[in-house]
Structures are given as C-alpha cells and as structure tokens.
XYZ file of C-alpha atoms in Angstrom:
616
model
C -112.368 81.907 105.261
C -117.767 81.000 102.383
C -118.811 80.169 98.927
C -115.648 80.831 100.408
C -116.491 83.038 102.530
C -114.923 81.216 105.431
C -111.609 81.626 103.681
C -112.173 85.483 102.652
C -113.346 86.164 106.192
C -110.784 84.614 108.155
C -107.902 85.445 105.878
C -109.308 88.180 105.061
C -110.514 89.750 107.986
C -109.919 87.810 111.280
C -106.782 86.652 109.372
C -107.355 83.006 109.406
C -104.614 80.327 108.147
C -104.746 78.772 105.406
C -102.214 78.998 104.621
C -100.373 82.159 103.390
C -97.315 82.844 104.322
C -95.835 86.580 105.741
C -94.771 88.755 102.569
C -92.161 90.441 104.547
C -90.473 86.730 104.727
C -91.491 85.260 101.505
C -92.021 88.221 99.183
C -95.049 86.329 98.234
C -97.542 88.163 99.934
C -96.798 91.624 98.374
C -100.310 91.134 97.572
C -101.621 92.024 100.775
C -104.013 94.467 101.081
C -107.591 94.011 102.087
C -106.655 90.519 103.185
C -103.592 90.915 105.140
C -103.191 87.925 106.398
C -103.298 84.503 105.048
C -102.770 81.585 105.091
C -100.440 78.651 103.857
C -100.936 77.607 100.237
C -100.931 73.950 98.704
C -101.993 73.139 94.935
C -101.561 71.698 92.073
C -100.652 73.614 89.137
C -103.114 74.899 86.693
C -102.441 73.217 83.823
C -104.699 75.568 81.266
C -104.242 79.445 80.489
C -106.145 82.185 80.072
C -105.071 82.983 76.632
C -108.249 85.273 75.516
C -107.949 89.168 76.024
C -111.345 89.750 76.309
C -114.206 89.417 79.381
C -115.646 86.242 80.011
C -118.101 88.068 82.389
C -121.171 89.802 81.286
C -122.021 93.088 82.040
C -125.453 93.953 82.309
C -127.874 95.644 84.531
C -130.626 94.023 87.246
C -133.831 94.109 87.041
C -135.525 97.463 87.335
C -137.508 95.849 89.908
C -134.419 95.070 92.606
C -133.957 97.159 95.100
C -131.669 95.808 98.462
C -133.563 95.320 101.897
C -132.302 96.615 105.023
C -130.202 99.535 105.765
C -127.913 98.333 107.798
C -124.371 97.353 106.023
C -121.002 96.584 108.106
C -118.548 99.023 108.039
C -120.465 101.440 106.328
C -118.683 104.335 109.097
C -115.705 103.860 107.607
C -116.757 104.998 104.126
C -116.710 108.675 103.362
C -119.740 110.423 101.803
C -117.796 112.780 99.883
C -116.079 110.255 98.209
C -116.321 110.386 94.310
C -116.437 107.024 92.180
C -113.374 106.791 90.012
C -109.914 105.661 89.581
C -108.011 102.718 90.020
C -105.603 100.738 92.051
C -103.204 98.760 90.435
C -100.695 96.350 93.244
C -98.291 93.859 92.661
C -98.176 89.911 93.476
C -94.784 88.396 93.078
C -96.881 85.059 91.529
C -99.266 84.022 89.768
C -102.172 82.019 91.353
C -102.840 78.156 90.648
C -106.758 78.673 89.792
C -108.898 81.071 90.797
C -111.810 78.381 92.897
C -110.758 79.510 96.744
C -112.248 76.246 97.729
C -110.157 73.887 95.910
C -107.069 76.830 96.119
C -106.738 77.984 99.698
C -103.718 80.313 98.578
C -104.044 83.899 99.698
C -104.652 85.525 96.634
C -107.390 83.148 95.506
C -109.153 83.930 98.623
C -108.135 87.597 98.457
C -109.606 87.652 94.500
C -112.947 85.787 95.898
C -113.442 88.011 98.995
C -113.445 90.918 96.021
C -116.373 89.249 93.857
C -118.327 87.419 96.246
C -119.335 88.556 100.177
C -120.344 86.020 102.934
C -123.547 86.850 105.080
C -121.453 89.304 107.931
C -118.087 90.695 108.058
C -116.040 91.775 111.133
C -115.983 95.483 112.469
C -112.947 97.008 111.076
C -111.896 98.700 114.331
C -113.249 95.976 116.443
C -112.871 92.133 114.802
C -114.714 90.327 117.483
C -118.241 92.595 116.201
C -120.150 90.754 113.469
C -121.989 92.968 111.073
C -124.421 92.304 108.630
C -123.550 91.859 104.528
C -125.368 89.286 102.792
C -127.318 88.749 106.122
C -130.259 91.048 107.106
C -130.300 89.760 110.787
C -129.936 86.011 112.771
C -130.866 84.863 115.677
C -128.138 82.279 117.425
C -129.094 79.771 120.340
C -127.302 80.135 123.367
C -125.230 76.836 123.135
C -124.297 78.199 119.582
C -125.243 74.682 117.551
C -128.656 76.705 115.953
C -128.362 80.062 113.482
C -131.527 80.917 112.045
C -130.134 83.179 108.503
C -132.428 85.651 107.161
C -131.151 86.796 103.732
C -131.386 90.560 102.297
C -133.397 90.321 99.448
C -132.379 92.004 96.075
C -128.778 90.725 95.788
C -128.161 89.181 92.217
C -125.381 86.977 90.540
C -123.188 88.038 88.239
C -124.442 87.904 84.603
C -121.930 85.224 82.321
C -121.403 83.726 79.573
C -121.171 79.840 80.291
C -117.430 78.887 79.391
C -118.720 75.329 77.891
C -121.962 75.417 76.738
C -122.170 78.976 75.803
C -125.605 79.874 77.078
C -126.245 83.317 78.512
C -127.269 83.441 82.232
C -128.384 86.535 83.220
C -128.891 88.403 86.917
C -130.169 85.614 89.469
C -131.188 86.351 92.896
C -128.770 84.502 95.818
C -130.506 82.386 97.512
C -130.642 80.133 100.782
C -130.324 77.115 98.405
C -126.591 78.807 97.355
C -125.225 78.702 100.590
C -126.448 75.127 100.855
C -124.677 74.513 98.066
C -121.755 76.158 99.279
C -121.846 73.425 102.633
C -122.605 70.358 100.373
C -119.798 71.368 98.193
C -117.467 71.830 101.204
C -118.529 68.458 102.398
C -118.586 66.165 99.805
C -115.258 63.874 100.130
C -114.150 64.357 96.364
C -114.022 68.270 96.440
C -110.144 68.877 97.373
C -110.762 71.534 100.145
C -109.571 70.175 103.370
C -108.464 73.044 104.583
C -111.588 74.214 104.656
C -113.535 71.109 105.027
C -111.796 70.924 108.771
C -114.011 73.708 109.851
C -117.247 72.496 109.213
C -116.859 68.977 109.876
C -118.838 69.913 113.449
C -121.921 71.400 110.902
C -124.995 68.809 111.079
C -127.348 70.693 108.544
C -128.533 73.565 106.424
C -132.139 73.839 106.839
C -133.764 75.959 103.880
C -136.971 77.744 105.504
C -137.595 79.559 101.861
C -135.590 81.544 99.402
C -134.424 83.898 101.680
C -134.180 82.008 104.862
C -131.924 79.208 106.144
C -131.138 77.487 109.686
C -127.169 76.228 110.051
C -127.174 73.633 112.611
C -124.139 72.168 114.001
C -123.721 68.806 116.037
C -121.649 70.155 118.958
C -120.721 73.419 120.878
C -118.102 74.336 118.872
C -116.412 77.979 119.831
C -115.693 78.867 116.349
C -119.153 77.742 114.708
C -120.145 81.756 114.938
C -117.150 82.484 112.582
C -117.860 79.424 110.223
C -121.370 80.286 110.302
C -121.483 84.320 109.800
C -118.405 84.223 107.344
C -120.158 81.904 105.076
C -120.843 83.198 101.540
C -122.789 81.893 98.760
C -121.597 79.377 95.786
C -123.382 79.550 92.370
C -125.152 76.194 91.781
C -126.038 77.345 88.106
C -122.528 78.261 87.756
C -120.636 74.880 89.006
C -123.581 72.350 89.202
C -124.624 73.334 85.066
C -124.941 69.668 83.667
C -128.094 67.023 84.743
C -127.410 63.840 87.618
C -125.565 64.660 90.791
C -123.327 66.907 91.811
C -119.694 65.244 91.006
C -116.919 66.692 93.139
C -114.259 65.358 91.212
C -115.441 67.509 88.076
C -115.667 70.620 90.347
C -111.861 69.830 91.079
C -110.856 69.646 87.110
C -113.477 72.142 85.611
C -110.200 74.180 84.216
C -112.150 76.860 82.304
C -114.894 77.670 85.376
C -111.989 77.533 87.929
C -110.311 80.780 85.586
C -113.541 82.492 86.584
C -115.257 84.442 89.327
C -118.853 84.570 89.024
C -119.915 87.245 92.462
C -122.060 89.363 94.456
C -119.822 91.495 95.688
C -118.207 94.920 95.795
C -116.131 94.102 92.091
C -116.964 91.808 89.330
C -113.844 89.958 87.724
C -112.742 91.429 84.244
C -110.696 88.675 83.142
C -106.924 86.460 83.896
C -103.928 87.571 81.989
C -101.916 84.620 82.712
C -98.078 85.432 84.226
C -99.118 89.023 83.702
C -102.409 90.492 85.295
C -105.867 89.691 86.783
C -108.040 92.686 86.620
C -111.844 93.801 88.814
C -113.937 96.380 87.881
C -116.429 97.555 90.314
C -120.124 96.596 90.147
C -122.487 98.611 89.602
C -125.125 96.502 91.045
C -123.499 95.487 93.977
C -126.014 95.911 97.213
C -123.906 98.189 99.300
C -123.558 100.927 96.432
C -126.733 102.060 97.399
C -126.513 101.460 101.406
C -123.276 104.087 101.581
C -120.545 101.259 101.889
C -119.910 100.819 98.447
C -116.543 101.147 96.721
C -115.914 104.356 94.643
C -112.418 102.981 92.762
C -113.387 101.728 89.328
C -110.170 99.108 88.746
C -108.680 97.129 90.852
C -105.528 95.360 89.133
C -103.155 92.854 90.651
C -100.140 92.628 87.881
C -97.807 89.673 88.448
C -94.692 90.961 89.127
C -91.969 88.310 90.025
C -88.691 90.595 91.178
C -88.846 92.755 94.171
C -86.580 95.418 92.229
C -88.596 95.269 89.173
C -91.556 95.898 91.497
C -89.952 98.615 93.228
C -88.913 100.454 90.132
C -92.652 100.049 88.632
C -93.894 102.048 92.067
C -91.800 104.756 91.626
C -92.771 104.941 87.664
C -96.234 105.505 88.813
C -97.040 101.886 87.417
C -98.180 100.444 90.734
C -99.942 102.243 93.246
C -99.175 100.280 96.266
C -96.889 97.975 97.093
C -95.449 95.522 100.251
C -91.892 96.418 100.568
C -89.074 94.320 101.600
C -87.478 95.515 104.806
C -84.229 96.624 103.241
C -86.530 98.747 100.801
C -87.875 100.322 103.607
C -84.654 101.200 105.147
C -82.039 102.082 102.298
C -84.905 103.211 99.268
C -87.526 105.602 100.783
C -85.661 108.774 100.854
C -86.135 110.090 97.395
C -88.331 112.549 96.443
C -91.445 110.404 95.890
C -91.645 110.266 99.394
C -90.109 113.122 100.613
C -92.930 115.117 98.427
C -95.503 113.199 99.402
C -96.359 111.490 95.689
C -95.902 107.820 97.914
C -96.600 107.921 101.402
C -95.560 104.719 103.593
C -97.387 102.721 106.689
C -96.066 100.201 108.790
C -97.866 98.283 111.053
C -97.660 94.997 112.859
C -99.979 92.468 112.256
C -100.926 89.380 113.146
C -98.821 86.573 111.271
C -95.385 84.861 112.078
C -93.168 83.618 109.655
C -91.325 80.003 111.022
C -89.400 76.821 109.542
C -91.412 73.891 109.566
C -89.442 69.543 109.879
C -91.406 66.899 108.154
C -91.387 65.115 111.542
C -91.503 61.780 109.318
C -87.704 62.572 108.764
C -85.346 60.447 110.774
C -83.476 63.383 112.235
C -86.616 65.562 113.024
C -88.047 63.409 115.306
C -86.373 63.607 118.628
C -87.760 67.155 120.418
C -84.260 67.196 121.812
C -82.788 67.567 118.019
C -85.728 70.493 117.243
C -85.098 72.489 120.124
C -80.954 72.738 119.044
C -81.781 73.106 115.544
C -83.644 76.927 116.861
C -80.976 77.298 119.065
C -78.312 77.111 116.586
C -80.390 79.893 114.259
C -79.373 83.000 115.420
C -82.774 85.295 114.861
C -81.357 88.178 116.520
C -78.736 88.404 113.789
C -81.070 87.587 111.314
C -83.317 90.279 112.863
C -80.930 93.095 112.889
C -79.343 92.275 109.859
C -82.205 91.227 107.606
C -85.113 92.729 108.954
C -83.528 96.199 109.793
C -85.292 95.406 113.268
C -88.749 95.898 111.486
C -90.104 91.843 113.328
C -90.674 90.433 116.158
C -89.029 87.188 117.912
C -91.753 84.974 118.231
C -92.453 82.008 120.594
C -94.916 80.256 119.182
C -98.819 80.326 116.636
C -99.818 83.099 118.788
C -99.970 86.708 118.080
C -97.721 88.020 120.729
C -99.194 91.571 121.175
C -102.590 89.277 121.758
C -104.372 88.177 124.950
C -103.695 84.658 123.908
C -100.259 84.353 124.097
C -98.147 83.883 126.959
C -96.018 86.259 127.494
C -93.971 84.259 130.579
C -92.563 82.262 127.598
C -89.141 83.141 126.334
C -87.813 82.021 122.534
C -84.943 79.443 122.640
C -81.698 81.176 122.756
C -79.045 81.320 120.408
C -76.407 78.545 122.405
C -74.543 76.564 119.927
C -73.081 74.861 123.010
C -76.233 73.806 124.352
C -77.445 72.765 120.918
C -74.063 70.468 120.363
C -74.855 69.501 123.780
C -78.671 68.255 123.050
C -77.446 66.750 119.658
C -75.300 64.368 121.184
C -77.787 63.445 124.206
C -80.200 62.516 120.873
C -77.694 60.333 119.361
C -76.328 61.998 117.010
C -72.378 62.223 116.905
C -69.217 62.320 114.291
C -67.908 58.847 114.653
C -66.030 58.789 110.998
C -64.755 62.243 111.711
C -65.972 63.624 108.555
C -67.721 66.590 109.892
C -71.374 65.240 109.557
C -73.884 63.682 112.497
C -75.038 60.528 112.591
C -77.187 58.099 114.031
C -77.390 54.561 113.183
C -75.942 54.707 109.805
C -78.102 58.006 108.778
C -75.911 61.151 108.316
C -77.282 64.208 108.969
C -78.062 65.842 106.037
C -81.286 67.491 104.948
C -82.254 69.685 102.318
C -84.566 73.557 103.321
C -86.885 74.115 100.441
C -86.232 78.053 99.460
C -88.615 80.189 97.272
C -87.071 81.479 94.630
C -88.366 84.800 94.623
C -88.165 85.625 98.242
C -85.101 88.292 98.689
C -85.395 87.596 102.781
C -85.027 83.987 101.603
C -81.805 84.320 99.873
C -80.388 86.294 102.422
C -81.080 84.279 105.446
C -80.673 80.481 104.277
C -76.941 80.939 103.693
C -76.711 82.377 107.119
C -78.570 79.392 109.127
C -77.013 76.592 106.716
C -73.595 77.965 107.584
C -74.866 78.208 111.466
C -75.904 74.490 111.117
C -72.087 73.500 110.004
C -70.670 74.453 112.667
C -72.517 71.988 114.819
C -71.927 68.881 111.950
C -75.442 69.285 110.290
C -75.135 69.671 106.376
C -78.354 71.682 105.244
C -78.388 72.132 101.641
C -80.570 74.828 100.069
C -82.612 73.916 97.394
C -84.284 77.095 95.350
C -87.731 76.731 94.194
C -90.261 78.256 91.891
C -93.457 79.081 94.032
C -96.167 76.302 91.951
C -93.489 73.404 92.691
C -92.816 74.410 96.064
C -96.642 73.843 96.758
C -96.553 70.498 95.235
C -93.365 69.304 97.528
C -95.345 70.482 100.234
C -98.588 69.004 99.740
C -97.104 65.513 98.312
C -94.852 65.864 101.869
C -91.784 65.911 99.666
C -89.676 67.881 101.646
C -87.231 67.910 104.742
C -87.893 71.478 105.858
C -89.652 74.535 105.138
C -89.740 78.349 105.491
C -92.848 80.012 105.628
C -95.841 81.829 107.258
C -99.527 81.609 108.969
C -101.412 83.966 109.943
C -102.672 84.724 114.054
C -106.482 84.940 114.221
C -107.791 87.418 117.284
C -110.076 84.143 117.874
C -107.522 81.567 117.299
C -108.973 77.781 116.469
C -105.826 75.468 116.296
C -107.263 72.308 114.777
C -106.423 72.692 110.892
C -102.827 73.277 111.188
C -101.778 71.285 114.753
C -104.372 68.804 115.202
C -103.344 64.868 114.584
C -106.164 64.106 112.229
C -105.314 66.435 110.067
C -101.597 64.904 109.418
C -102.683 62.298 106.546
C -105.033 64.673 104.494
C -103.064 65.527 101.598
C -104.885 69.354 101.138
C -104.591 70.062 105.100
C -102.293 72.321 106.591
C -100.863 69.570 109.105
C -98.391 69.253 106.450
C -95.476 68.843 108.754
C -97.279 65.697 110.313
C -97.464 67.010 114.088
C -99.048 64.700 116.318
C -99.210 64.479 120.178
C -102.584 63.044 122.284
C -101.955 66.269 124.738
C -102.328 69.008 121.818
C -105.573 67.456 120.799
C -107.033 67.629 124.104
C -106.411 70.726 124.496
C -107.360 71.989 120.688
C -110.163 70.334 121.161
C -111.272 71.975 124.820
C -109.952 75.072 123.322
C -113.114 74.432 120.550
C -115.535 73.462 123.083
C -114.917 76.203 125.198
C -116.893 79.545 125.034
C -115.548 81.938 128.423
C -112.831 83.519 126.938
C -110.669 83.770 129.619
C -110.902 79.788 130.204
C -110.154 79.537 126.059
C -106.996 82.322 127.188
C -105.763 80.176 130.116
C -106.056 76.759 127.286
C -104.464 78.287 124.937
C -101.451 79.626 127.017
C -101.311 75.292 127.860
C -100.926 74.684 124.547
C -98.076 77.429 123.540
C -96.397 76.145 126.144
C -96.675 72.725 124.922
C -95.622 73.585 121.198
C -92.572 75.675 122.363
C -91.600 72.517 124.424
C -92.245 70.121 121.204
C -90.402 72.706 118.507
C -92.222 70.967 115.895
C -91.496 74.789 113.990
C -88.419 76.767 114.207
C -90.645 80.276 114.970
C -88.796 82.795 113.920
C -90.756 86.472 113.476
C -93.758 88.299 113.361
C -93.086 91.007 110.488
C -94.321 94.693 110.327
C -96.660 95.453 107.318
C -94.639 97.499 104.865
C -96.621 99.551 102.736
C -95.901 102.249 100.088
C -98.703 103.736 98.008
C -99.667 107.073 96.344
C -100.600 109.921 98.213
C -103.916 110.131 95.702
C -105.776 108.162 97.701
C -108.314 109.352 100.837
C -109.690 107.646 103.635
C -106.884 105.166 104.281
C -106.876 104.583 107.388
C -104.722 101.079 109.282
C -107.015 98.695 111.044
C -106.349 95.617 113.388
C -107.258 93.929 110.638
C -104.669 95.866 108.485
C -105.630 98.295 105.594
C -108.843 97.562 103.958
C -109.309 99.372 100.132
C -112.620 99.268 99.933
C -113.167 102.865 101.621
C -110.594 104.242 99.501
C -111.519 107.080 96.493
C -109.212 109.863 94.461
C -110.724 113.014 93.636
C -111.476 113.249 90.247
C -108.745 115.478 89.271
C -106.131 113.086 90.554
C -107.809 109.675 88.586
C -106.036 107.483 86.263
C -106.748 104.969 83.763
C -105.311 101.426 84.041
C -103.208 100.900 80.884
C -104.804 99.018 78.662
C -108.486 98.807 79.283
C-alpha cells in the first residue's frame, strides 16, 4: 500500500512488502494489528520533535448538509450492531517511527498510522482477500485487459479540519475529491518525492483522467496483473494540506516539510490526536467518518500506540492493565502465560500464522557474497532447526523462499538447504575460499573472510540467535562479527547499502508481485527494497511475465519458476515464517482472526467494562 493507500492496503490488508519486517523475529513489529504484515523499512531520521502536548488537528463538525452516498461499505458483516461506542485500545511498538508521511516512510507503522486516518477507494474482504469492496469508491467499471478504471467517488466524505502548522490559517471540512487522488499519482511520480518503494508500482500508470469532482479514469500503459490492486487500494492525498504555497508542486519540499510530515490530515475511521515523541502517538475516532453511519464504523474511542522499547517492560505493562494487546515473543508465549491473567480470562491469547518470513539478506556487492556456491553453504551452515526448537519454541515455519508456504504459489516440491557443515566446507573451498596462513579465517585472493551481521538492538530473537549462527560460521573459518544497532541507524546502513548482512522480514501477499524487492532495476534506487542488489536477466523475465500475466494458474506455474530460481541463487538466507502471537484483554467483542490477521476496527467493550486512556 494510496494517498498511501497502496501501502495501507497491501501492508495492511493483502500484506504487501515494503518493507516491515516479522515482529516475532525483530520485536519490531509488536505493532501489528490491523496491518499485520509489512513491509521492510528504510529512512532517514526525523530530525524535529513533537514537543507540544496539545492537538494540532481540529475538531469540528461537517456541514449539516453532508450526508454519505451509497450503502454499500466493505466489511460492514463483520461489524456487530449491538456494539456500543466507547473505550480504548492502547498497544505497544518497540520504536518510534521516522515521520509520519507513508509515502516518503514506507515503515510499517507509518503505513499502519495512515491506513487509520485516511481510506483508499476499496478494501479487501476480510474472510476472502482476493474480493474488492467498496470504501471511498461508490462503484467502477474495469476494461477487460485491465489498463482502463473508470472511479466513481461517494459523495459526502470530508477532510479533516487543521490548523496549518506554518502559516496558521484554519482550514475547515473539504470534500475529497477526484483531483486528490490525482494528486496522490503526481506526487507518487514526480522524481524528487523519495518514495520508490512505492513509485515501483505505478510506474506502468499512463494517466488520471478527472471526469468531475467525483469521477476519475486511471489508465495504465500495459496489462499489468497487479494494476487492480494499485488502482482500488489507492487513497486520496490532501493538495491543500501538502501543495499550501503558490508555483509548482516541489517534491523536494514535500520530502523536508518536518512539521506537516508529524501530521495526519484523514478521511478515515480515526483522526490523529497528536505525536508524543519516544513516548506515544494517539487516534481518536471520527465522528464524521462516512462508514459511522453505513454500520461499519468503529465504536472504540482511543486508539494509542505507546513506544515501548523492552520486550519485558512491555510484558509487565500488559499484565498491569497498561496495554491492552500486545505481540509476544515466542519464549513469552511458552514460559509467561500461565498466570492468572490468563488462566481467568482478564488476557486471552491467539496465534495464528500469517503470511511473512523472516530471512538474512548479503549485500551481493561484497566480495565474499557473490559466488551462489558461497550463499548456499552460508544457509547450510545455519542450523534453523535448532534455532527453531530452541528459539522459537517450534511456534515458525522453515521456509524456502518469498512465498507464503501454506499458499497456492509456492512450491511445495522444494526442500530448504540442510544443515551439512560438510557440504558447506565442501562448497567453500570449490568457491575459492581456503586457510592458506592457517589462522583459522577463509580467504580468497588476499580478502579474508570476515563480515560483519547488522543486529537490532531491541530484538530479543536477535540476541539469541546471532551468537548461535556466528559461532556456527567459525567452525567452517568464516569470522562474522555482530554489530548491535539502534532501529533509525539500522535503516540508514541499509538504505546507504552500508552493510555486509542483514536480518529481517517481508511480508507474502495472497497476489504476490515480485518486482520491488527482486527485480534488477530496482538495485540502484536508494529508497527501493532491492537493497541487497539482486540481479539476474532470468528473474526479470519471469517477474515481469509473472506481471503480465492474468490466468492464475499460469501466474502459479511462473511463480513456482521463479522460487525455484531464488532457492538456487540464495541471494537470502530464508529462515521462518512466524506464528502471530497475540495477548489482549478479554474486554473486547467481536475479535475474530482473519487471513488477513486480526483487524480492530470491529472491535467494542460494553460500557461497563470501558476505560480511559491515561492522560487525555
């Protein structure tokens, strides 16, 4: 995944990449919850806080006048007409985001936080993510080659009231129009606005065609499989919000606008409250939001993230009654859920596999990385059963390859690498690389073979499992030092490609489009997630057929080409896909788990059982 929409739909929904990486690995994605899945993150850091305690949105109400058109909503099945509005839900993100602009920030909670504020035109069934349903979209009409999508808008949706950080003027309610989500695309594809990750998606889109206010046609230059997706999970992007000053629109502004980029200005479900720098970033529901009225509106008044670095400290804070739902680490699971919070029923836990795999990524620009030979014995050195049983308490899945291996598109006739130092050793030497000064280390024409693993700092299945692999590595004469990062920096060594190797995560779409992360033109754009500089002529072909191609069992029968090429290649370590880990208080109704995990928005307390968020 929109104004991002494309961000929030596929991270949030058809659990897109872009590059987020499994919380069960990294501990950074405790903040799953609506958005399950996402992607890998690269920014710089924001350089400006949000020092000021108080709103910098408005809160005021629309028009007498406004009134939604069209009944039909997506999802609206899933909400419960008894519910009562009320309450709160307060999780727990181990850090803080960068900025919160999802186009310039394609971290997960950026597009998480946008996907709360602002919705695109459909969103995916929950029970069945390959069903498009209507949001900010009445209906469309799509051409049968899939390069035309006449849009026609629901009328009565409005902008979030604000307060204009720089000049100070007052805007009030403004209707969304077609000319937003033109805005939206120009933004996307002007060549200054940092949001290649994004960008890569609608490079194939010719033209927005505005018809009038409340109708647009998307046109894009080829048959491109995912244009439905990029198309349907657009959402809008407030021109009077970014574009505020006379002359044109200057992308390079839009990337260093500090003070707009520590706002959400939406017209969605919640309105953003305000940014409590290193501590919380707080929603409140809004009152005016469209689907309030069309029965698929939330009922909980707060939603809070608090930034909450330590896994402990998090844990302790859900049993205090602090948080009300939390990712837990898998030795949490195990060894801390028999107390009475959970044998009583105050927390109540849900597991559930979805679709993401953690892995360890080689800058393939590294001298050592770039025989396949060398990659294939550095995964058969790691032993991931070990690391399974040990780490994960069993609660993961060995993966092969960018595939979700409970999905149609993976192929299941392909076994992971085993765990054969001898073979590695073996493979090591064919490459080149040998002890010839008997000091313990590889080497190959003069370069020893030592390389450094970039570790988060904060991830506990991090700090457990480096130590295991670097000492695995020894054995066969590779030195891998560990080096222990804060999450902001590690996002910088990974976008300037300052790094030897990586651990992290992407997420598996149920419509997987490989382009952004393995495709060769991707390798030299600094924002892209073709960070680890991949490139082979027979993986473009087929990403590229894969695009073109619309019968899904041909796209199946392409993409089980492909796995089998990248399991060849190695260009990741894969390592697991993770369960979903959840504890959260037993005040809450209608949760239900999804393919698409365990959307909040259906969720309400009965009255008795509300609390306040401390504070507000």
């Amino acid at each position: 995944m929109n104004g991002n929409g494309f961000l929030k739909f596929l991270l949030t929904v058809l659990i897109l990449a872009v590059i987020y990486f499994g919380w069960v690995l990294t501990g950074a994605l405790d903040r799953v919850r609506e958005s399950n899945l996402r992607v890998l993150e690269r920014l710089e850091q924001l350089q400006h806080t949000l020092t000021a305690p108080t709103p910098l949105v408005d809160w005021a109400p629309l028009p007498a006048s406004a009134a939604p058109s069209g009944d039909n909503i997506a999802n609206r099945q899933f909400f419960d007409p008894a519910a009562v509005p009320g309450g709160r839900l307060i999780q727990a993100t181990s850090a803080d985001t960068p900025n919160l602009n999802p186009l310039i920030n394609n971290e997960a909670t950026a597009s998480e936080f946008h996907g709360l504020c602002v919705s695109s035109l459909a969103e995916p069934n929950y029970a069945d993510p390959t069903e498009y349903q209507p949001l900010l979209a009445e209906s469309w009409e799509i051409s049968p080659d899939h390069k035309t999508y006449r849009i026609k808008l629901r009328r009565g949706v409005f902008w979030d009231p604000f307060t204009d950080p720089e000049t100070g003027v007052k805007h009030g309610p403004k209707e969304v129009t077609a000319a937003d989500f033109k805005f939206f695309v120009d933004v996307v594809k002007n060549p200054d606005v940092n949001c290649e990750a994004i960008r890569s998606y609608y490079q194939d889109l010719e033209s927005v065609e505005i018809v009038n206010d409340f109708e647009f046609v998307v046109r894009w230059k080829v048959e491109y499989y995912g244009s439905r997706a990029s198309t349907l999970g657009m959402s809008p992007l407030p021109r009077h919000f970014y574009h505020f000053y006379d002359g044109p629109f200057d992308g390079k502004r839009f990337n260093n606008d500090h003070r707009r980029n520590r706002m959400l200005i939406g017209c969605g479900p919640y309105r953003f409250v305000r940014w409590e720098k290193d501590r919380r970033v707080i929603f409140r529901r809004n009152p005016a939001y469209f689907g309030n009225a069309l029965g698929a509106g939330p009922s909980l008044d707060y939603l809070v993230y608090e930034i909450i670095k330590h896994p402990n400290t998090r844990f302790q804070a859900l049993l205090a009654g602090s948080l009300d739902q939390l990712g837990l680490t898998p030795d949490q699971w195990i060894q801390r859920t028999g107390g009475k919070e959970f044998t009583s029923g105050e927390l109540k836990k849900y597991r559930y596999l979805l679709p993401q795999y953690t892995y360890i990524g080689y800058n393939l620009t590294r001298p050592f990385f770039q025989d396949k030979r060398v990659r294939q014995a550095l995964t058969m050195l790691i032993d991931r059963e070990k690391i399974l049983r040990d780490i994960y308490f069993n609660l993961a899945k060995i993966t092969t390859g960018p595939f979700f291996p409970d999905g149609p598109y993976a192929d299941p006739s392909i076994q992971p690498w085993p765990y054969d130092p001898e073979r590695a050793k073996r493979q090591l030497a064919e490459a080149g690389w040998r002890d010839t000064d008997g000091d313990g280390i590889l080497e190959k024409d003069g370069v020893k073979f030592v390389f450094t693993m970039l570790q988060i700092a904060t991830s506990p299945i991090q700090q457990k499992m480096m130590p295991l692999i670097k000492e695995s590595l020894a054995g066969a004469g590779i030195d891998m030092k560990i080096e222990n990062v804060e999450w902001s920096v590690y996002l910088q060594r990974l976008n300037q490609r300052r790094f030897d190797a990586s651990c992290l995560g992407w997420a598996s779409p149920f419509d997987p489009d490989m382009y952004q992360i393995w495709h060769s033109s991707q390798c030299d754009k600094p924002e892209s997630s073709n960070y680890i500089g991949f490139r082979n002529a027979e993986a473009d072909k087929l990403i590229e057929e894969m695009r073109r191609t619309f019968d899904r069992e041909r796209r199946i029968a392409i993409a089980h080409a492909f796995a089998r090429l990248i399991h060849e290649e190695q260009p990741y370590t894969f390592l697991f896909v993770p369960y979903s880990l959840v504890a959260q208080s037993g005040r809450y109704r209608n949760v239900r788990v999804f393919p698409v995990g365990m959307p909040v928005m259906p969720y309400w307390v009965p009255k008795q059982e509300q609390r306040a968020v401390p504070g507000l």
